[in-house]
N, CA and C atoms as an extended XYZ file, in Angstrom:
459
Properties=species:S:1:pos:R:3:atomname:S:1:resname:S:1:resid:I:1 pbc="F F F"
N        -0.098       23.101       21.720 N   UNK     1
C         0.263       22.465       20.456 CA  UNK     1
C         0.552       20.988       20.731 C   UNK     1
N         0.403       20.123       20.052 N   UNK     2
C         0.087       18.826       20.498 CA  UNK     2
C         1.621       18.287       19.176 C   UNK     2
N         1.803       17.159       19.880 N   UNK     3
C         3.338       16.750       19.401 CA  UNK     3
C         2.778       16.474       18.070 C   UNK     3
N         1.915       16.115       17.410 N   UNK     4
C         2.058       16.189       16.094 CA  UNK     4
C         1.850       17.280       15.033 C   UNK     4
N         1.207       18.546       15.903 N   UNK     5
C         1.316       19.643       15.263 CA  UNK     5
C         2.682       20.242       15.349 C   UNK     5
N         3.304       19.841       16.446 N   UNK     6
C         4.817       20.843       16.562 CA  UNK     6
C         5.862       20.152       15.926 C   UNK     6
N         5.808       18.925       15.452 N   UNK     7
C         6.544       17.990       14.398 CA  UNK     7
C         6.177       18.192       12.975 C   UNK     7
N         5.261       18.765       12.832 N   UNK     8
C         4.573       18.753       11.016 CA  UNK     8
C         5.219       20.539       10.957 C   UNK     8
N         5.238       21.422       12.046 N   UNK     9
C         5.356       22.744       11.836 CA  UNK     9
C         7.281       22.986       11.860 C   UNK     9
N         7.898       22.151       11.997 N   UNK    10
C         9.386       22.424       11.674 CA  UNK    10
C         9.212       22.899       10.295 C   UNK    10
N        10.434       23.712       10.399 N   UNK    11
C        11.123       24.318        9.164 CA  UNK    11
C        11.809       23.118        8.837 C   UNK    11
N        10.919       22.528        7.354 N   UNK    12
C        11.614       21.611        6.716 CA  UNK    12
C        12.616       21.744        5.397 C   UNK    12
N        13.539       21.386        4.695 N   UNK    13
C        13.955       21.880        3.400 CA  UNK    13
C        12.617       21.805        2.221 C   UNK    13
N        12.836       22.587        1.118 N   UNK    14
C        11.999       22.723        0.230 CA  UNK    14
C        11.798       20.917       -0.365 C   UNK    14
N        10.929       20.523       -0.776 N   UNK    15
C        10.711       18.989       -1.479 CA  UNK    15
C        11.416       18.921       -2.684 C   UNK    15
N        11.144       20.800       -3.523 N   UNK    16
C        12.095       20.203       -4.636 CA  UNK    16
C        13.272       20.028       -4.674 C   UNK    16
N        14.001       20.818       -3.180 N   UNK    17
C        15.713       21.058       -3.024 CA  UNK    17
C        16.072       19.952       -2.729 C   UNK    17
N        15.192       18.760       -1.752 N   UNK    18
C        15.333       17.250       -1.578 CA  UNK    18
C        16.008       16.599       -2.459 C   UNK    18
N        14.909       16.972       -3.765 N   UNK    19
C        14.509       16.032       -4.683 CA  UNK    19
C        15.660       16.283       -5.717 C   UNK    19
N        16.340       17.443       -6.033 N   UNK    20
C        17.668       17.832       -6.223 CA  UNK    20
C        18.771       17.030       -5.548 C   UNK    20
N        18.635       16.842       -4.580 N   UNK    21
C        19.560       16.060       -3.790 CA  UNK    21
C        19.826       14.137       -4.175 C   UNK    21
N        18.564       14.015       -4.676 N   UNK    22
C        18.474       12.540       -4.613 CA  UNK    22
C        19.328       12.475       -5.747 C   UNK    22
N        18.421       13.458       -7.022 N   UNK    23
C        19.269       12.834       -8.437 CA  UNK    23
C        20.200       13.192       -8.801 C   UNK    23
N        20.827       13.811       -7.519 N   UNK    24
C        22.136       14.308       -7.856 CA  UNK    24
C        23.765       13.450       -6.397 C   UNK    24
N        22.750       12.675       -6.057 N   UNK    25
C        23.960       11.838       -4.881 CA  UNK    25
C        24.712       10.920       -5.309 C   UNK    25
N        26.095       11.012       -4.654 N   UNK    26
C        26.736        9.725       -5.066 CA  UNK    26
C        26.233        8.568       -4.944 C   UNK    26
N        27.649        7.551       -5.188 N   UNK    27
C        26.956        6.383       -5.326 CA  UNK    27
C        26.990        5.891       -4.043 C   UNK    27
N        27.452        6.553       -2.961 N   UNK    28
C        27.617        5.781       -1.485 CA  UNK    28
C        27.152        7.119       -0.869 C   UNK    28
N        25.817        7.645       -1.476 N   UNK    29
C        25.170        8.785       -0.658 CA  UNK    29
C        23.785        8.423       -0.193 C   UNK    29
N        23.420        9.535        0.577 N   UNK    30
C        22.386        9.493        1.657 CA  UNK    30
C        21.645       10.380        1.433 C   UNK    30
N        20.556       10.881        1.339 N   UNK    31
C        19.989       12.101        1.685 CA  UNK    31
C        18.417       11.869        2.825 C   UNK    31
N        18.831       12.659        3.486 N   UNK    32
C        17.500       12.948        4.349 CA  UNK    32
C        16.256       13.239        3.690 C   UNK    32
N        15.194       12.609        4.032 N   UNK    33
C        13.569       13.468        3.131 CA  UNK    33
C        12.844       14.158        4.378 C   UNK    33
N        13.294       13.737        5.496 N   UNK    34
C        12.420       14.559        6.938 CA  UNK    34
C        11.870       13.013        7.326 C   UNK    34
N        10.856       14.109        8.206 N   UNK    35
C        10.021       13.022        9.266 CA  UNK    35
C         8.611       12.486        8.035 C   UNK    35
N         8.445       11.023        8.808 N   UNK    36
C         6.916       10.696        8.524 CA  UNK    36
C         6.369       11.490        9.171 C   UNK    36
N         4.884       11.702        8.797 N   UNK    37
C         3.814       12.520        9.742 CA  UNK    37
C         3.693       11.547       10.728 C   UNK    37
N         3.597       11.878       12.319 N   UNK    38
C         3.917       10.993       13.482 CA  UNK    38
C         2.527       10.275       13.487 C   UNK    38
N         1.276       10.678       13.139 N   UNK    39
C         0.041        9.869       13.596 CA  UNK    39
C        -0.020        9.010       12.160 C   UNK    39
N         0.597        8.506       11.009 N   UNK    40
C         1.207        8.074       10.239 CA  UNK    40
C         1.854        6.624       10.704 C   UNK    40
N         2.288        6.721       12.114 N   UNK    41
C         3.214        5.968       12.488 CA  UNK    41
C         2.665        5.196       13.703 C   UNK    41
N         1.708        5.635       13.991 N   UNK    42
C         1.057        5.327       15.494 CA  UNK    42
C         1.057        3.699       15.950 C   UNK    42
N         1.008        3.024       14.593 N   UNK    43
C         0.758        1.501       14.713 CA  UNK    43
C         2.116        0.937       15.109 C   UNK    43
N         3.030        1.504       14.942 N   UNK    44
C         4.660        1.019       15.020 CA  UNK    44
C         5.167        1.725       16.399 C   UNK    44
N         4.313        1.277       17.805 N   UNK    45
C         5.060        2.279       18.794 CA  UNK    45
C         6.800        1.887       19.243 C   UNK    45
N         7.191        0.791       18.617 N   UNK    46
C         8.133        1.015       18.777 CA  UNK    46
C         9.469        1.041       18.234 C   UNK    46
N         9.220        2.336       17.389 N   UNK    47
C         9.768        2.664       16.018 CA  UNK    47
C        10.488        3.737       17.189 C   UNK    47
N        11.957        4.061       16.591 N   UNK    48
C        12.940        4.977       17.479 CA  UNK    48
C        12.804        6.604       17.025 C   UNK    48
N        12.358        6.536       15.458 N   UNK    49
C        12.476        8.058       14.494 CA  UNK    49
C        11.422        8.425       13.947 C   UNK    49
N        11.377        9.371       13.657 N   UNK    50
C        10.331        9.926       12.516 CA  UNK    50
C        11.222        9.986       11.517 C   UNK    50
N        12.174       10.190       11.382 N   UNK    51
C        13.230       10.362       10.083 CA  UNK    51
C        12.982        9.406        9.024 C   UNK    51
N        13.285        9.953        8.442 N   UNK    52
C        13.462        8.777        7.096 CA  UNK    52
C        14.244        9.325        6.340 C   UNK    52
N        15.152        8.420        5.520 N   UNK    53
C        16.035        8.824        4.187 CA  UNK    53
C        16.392        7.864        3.140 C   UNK    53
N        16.962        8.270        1.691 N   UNK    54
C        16.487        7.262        0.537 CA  UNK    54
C        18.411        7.244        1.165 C   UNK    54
N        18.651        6.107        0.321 N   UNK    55
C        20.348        5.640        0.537 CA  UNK    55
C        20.236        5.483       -1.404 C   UNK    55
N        21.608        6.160       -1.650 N   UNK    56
C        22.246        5.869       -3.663 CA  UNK    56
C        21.539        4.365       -3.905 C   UNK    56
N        22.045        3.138       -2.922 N   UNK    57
C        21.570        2.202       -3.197 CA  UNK    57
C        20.360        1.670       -3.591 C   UNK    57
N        19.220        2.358       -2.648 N   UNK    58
C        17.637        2.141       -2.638 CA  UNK    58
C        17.336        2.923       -4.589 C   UNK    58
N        18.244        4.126       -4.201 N   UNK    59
C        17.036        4.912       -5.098 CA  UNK    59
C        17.984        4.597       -6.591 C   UNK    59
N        18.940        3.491       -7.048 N   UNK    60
C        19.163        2.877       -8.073 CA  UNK    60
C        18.527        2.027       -8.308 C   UNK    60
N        18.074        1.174       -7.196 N   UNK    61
C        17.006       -0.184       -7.291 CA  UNK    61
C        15.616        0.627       -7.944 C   UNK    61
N        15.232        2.054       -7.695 N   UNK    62
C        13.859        2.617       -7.891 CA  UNK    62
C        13.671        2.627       -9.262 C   UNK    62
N        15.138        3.307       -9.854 N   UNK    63
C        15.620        3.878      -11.184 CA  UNK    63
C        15.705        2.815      -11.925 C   UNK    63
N        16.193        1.523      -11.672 N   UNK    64
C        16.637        0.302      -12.558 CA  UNK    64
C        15.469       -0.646      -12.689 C   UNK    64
N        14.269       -1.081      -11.375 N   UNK    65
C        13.203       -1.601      -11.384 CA  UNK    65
C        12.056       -0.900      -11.774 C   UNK    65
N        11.642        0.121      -11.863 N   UNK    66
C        10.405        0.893      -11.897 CA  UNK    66
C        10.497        1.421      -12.753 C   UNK    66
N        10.525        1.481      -14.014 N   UNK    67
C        10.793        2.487      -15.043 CA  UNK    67
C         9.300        3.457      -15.239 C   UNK    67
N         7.855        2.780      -14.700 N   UNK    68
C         6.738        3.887      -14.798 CA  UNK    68
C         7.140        5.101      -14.172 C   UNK    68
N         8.041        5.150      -13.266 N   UNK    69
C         8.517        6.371      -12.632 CA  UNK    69
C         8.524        7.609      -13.221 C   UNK    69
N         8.553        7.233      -14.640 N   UNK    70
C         9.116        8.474      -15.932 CA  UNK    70
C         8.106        9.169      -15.943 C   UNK    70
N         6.553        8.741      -15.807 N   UNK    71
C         5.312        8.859      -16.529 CA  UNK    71
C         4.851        9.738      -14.915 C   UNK    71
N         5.414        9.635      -13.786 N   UNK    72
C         4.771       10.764      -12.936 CA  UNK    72
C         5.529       11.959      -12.776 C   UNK    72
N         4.977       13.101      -12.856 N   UNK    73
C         5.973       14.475      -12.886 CA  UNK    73
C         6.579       14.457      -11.291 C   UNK    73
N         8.021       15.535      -11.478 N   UNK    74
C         8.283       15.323       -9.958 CA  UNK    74
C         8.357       14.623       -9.524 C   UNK    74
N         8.738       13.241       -9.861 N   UNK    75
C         8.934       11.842       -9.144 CA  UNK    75
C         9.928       11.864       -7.729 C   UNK    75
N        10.840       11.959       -7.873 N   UNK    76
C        11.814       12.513       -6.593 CA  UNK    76
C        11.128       13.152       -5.675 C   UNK    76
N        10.387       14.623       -5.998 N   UNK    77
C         9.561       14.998       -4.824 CA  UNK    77
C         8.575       15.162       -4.660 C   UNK    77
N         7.923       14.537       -5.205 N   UNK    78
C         6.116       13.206       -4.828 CA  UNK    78
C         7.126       12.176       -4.027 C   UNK    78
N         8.065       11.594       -3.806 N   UNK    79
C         8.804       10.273       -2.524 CA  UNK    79
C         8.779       11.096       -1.998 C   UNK    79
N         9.354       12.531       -1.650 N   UNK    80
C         9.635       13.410       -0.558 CA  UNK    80
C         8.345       13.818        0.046 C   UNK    80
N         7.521       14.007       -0.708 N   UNK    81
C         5.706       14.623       -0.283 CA  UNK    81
C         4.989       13.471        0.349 C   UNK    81
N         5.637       12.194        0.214 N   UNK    82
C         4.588       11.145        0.404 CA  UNK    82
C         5.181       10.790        1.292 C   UNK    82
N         6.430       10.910        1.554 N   UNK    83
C         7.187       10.456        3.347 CA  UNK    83
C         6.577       11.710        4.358 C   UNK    83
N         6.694       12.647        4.396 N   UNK    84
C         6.357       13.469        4.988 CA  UNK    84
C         4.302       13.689        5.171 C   UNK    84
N         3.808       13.821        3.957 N   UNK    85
C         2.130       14.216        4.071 CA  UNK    85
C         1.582       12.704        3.409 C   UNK    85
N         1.544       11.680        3.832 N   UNK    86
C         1.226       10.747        3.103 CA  UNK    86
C        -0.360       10.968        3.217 C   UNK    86
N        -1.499       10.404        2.171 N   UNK    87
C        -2.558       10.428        2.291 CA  UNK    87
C        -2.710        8.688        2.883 C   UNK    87
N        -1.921        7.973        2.882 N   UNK    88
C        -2.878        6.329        3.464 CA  UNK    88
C        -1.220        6.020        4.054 C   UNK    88
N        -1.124        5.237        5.144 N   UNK    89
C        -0.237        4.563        5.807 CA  UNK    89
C        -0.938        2.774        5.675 C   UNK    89
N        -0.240        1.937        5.403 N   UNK    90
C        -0.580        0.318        5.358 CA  UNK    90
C         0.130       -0.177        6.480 C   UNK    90
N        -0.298       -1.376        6.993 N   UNK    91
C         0.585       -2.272        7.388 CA  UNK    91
C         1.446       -3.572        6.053 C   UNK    91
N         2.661       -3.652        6.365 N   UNK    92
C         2.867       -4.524        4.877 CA  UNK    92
C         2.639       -5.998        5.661 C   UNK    92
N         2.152       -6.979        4.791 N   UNK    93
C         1.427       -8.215        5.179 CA  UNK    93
C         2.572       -9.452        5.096 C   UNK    93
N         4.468       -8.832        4.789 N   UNK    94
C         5.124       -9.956        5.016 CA  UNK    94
C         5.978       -9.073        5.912 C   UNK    94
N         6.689       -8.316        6.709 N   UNK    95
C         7.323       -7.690        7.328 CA  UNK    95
C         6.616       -6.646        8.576 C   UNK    95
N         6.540       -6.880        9.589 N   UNK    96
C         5.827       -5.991       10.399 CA  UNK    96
C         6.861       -4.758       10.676 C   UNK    96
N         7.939       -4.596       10.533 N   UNK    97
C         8.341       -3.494       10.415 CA  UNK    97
C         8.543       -2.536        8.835 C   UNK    97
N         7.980       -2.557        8.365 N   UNK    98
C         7.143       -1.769        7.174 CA  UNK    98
C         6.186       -1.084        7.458 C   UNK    98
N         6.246        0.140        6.467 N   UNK    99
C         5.161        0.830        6.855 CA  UNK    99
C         5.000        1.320        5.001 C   UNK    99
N         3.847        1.472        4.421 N   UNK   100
C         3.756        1.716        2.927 CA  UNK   100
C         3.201        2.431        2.934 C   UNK   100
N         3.212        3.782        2.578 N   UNK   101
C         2.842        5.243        2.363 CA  UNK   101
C         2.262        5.384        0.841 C   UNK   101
N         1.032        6.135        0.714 N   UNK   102
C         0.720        6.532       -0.293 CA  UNK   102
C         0.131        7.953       -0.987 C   UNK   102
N         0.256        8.435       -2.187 N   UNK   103
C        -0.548        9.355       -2.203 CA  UNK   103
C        -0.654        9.171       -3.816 C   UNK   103
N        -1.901        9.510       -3.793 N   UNK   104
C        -2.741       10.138       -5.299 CA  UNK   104
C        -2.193       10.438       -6.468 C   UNK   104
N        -1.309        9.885       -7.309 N   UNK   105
C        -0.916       10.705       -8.622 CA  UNK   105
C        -2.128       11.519       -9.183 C   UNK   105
N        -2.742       10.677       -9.773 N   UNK   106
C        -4.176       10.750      -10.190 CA  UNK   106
C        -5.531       10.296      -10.293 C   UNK   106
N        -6.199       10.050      -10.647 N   UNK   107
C        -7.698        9.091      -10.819 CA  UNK   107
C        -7.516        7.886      -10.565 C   UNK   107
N        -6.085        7.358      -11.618 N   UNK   108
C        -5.650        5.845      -12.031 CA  UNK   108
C        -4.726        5.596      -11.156 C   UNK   108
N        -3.837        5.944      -10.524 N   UNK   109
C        -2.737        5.662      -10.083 CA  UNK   109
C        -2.011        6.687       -9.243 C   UNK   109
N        -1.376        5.911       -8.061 N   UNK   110
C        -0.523        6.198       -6.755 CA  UNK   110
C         0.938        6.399       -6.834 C   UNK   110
N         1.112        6.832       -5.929 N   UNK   111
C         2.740        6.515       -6.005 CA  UNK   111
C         2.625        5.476       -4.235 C   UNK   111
N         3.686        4.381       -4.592 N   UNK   112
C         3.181        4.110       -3.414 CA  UNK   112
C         4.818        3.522       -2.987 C   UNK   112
N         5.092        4.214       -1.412 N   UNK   113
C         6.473        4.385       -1.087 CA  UNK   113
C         6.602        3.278        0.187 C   UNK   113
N         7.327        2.014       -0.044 N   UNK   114
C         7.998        1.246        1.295 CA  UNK   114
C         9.126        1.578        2.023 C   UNK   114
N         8.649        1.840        3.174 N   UNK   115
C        10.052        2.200        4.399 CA  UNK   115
C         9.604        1.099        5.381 C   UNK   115
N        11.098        0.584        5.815 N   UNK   116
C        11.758        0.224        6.671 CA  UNK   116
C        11.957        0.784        7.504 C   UNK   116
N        11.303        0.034        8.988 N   UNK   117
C        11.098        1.234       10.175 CA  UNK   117
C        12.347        1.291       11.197 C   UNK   117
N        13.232        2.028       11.673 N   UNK   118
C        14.247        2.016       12.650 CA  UNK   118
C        13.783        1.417       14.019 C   UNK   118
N        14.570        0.795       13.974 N   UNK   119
C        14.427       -0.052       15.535 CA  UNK   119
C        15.582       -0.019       16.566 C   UNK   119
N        16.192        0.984       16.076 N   UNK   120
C        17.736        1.480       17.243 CA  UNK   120
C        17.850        2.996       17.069 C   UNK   120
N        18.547        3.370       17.687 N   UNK   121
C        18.719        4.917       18.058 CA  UNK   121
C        19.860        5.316       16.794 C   UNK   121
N        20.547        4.739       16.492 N   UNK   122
C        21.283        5.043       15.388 CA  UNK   122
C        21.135        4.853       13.834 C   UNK   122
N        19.945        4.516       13.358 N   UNK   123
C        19.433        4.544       12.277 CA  UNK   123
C        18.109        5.503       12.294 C   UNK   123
N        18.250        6.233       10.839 N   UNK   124
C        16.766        6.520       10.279 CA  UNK   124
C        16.173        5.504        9.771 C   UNK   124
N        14.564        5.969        9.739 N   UNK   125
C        13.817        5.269        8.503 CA  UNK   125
C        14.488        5.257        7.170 C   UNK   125
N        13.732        3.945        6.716 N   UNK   126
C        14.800        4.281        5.313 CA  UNK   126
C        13.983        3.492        3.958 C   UNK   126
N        13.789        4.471        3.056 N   UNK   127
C        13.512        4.009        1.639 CA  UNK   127
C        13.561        3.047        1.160 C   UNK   127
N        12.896        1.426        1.085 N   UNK   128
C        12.947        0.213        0.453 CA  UNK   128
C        13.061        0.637       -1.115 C   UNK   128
N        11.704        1.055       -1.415 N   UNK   129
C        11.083        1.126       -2.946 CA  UNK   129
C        10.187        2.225       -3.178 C   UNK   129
N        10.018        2.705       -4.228 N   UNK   130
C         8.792        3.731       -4.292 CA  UNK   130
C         8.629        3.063       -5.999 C   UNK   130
N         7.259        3.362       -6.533 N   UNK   131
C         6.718        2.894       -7.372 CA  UNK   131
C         4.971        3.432       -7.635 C   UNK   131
N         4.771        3.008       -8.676 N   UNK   132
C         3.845        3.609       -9.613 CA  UNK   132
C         2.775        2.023       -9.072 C   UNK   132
N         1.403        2.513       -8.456 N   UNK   133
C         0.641        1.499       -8.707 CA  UNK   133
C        -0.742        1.822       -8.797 C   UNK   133
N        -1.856        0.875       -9.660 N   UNK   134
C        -3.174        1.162       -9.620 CA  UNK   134
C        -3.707        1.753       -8.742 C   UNK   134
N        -4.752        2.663       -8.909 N   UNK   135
C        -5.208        3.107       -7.617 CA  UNK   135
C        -6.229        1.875       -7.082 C   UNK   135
N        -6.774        1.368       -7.607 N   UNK   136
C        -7.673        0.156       -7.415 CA  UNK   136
C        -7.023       -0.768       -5.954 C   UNK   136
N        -5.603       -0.797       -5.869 N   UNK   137
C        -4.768       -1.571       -5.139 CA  UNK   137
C        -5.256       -0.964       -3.632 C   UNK   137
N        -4.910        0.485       -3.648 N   UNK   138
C        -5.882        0.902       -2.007 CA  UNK   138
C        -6.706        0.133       -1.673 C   UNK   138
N        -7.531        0.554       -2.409 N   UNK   139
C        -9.294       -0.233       -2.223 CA  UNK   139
C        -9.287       -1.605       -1.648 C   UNK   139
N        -8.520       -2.456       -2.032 N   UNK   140
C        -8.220       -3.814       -1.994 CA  UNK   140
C        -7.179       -3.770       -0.923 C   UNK   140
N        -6.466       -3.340       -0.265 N   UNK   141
C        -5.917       -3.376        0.855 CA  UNK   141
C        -6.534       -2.709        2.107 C   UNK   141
N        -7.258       -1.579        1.860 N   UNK   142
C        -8.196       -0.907        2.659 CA  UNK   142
C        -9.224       -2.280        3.213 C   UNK   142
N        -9.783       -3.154        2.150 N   UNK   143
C       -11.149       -4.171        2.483 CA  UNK   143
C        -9.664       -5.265        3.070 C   UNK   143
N        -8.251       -5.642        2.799 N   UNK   144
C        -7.680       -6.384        4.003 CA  UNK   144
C        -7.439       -6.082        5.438 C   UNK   144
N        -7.950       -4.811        5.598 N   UNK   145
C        -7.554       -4.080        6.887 CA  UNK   145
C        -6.062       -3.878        7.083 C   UNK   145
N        -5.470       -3.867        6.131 N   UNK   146
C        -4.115       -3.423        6.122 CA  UNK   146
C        -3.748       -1.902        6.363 C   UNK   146
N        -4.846       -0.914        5.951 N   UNK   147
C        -4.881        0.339        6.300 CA  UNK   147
C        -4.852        1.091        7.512 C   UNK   147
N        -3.916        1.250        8.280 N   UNK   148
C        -3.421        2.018        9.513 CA  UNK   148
C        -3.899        3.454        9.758 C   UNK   148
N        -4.032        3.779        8.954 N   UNK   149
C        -3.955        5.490        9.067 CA  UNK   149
C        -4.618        6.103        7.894 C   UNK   149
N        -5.065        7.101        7.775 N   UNK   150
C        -5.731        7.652        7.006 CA  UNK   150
C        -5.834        9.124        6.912 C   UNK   150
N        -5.275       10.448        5.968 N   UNK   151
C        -4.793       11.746        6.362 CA  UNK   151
C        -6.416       12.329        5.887 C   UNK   151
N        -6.722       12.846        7.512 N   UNK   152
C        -8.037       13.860        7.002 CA  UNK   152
C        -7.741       14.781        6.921 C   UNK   152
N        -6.765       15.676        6.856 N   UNK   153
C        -6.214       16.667        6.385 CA  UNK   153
C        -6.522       17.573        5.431 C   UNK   153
């Protein structure tokens, strides 16, 4: 079993019990979403975690800036599905420790999630922003070579 199959095969919590968790945390709360998928991450070797987690703070900035949020079902755990099984990993083009995760709402549009990558042993990854964007926007970052990773899955 190869380290990224024995990292994707943990017993993870359910996405929707996550996603319960988010819209229900205080205001000085935390919740865990799990690991990125590790070949997800390959471009950042020297990232400390696979972890990642949203902080009350991040995911008020999501709630107060993003209001398309409303218009995708399961919003809370589509962030949880897209940290964990992302279909596209980016490099972000002003921060090299970013990593922008995406996946498919539909035809038109992504959900597309920024984390902040840990660079010490005592932090997780952690939730910048998640947001609603054209799907057209891939395409156009794919032709900047900003695209890292790609889930053939």
């Amino acid at each position: 079993m190869t380290d990224d199959e024995e990292i994707c095969s943990i017993s993870l919590r359910d996405a929707a019990a996550v996603a319960m968790d988010i819209r229900s945390m205080p205001p000085d709360g935390i919740v865990a979403l799990g690991p990125i998928h590790p070949a997800a991450l390959a471009h950042w070797p020297n990232r400390t975690t696979n972890e990642t987690v949203l902080t009350a703070e991040r995911y008020s900035h999501i709630v107060e800036s993003h209001p398309d949020r409303t218009s995708i079902p399961r919003f809370e755990e589509r962030i949880v599905e897209t940290v964990r099984m992302p279909e596209l990993a980016y490099r972000d083009q002003q921060s090299p420790n970013v990593v922008n995760l995406l996946i498919a709402i539909d035809v038109k549009y992504d959900l597309f999630v920024s984390i902040v990558l840990s660079s010490d042993n005592e932090r997780a990854n952690s939730v910048l922003s998640a947001r609603k964007q054209p799907a057209r926007l891939r395409h156009r970052d794919r032709l900047k070579g900003l695209v890292v990773w790609r889930n053939e899955e």
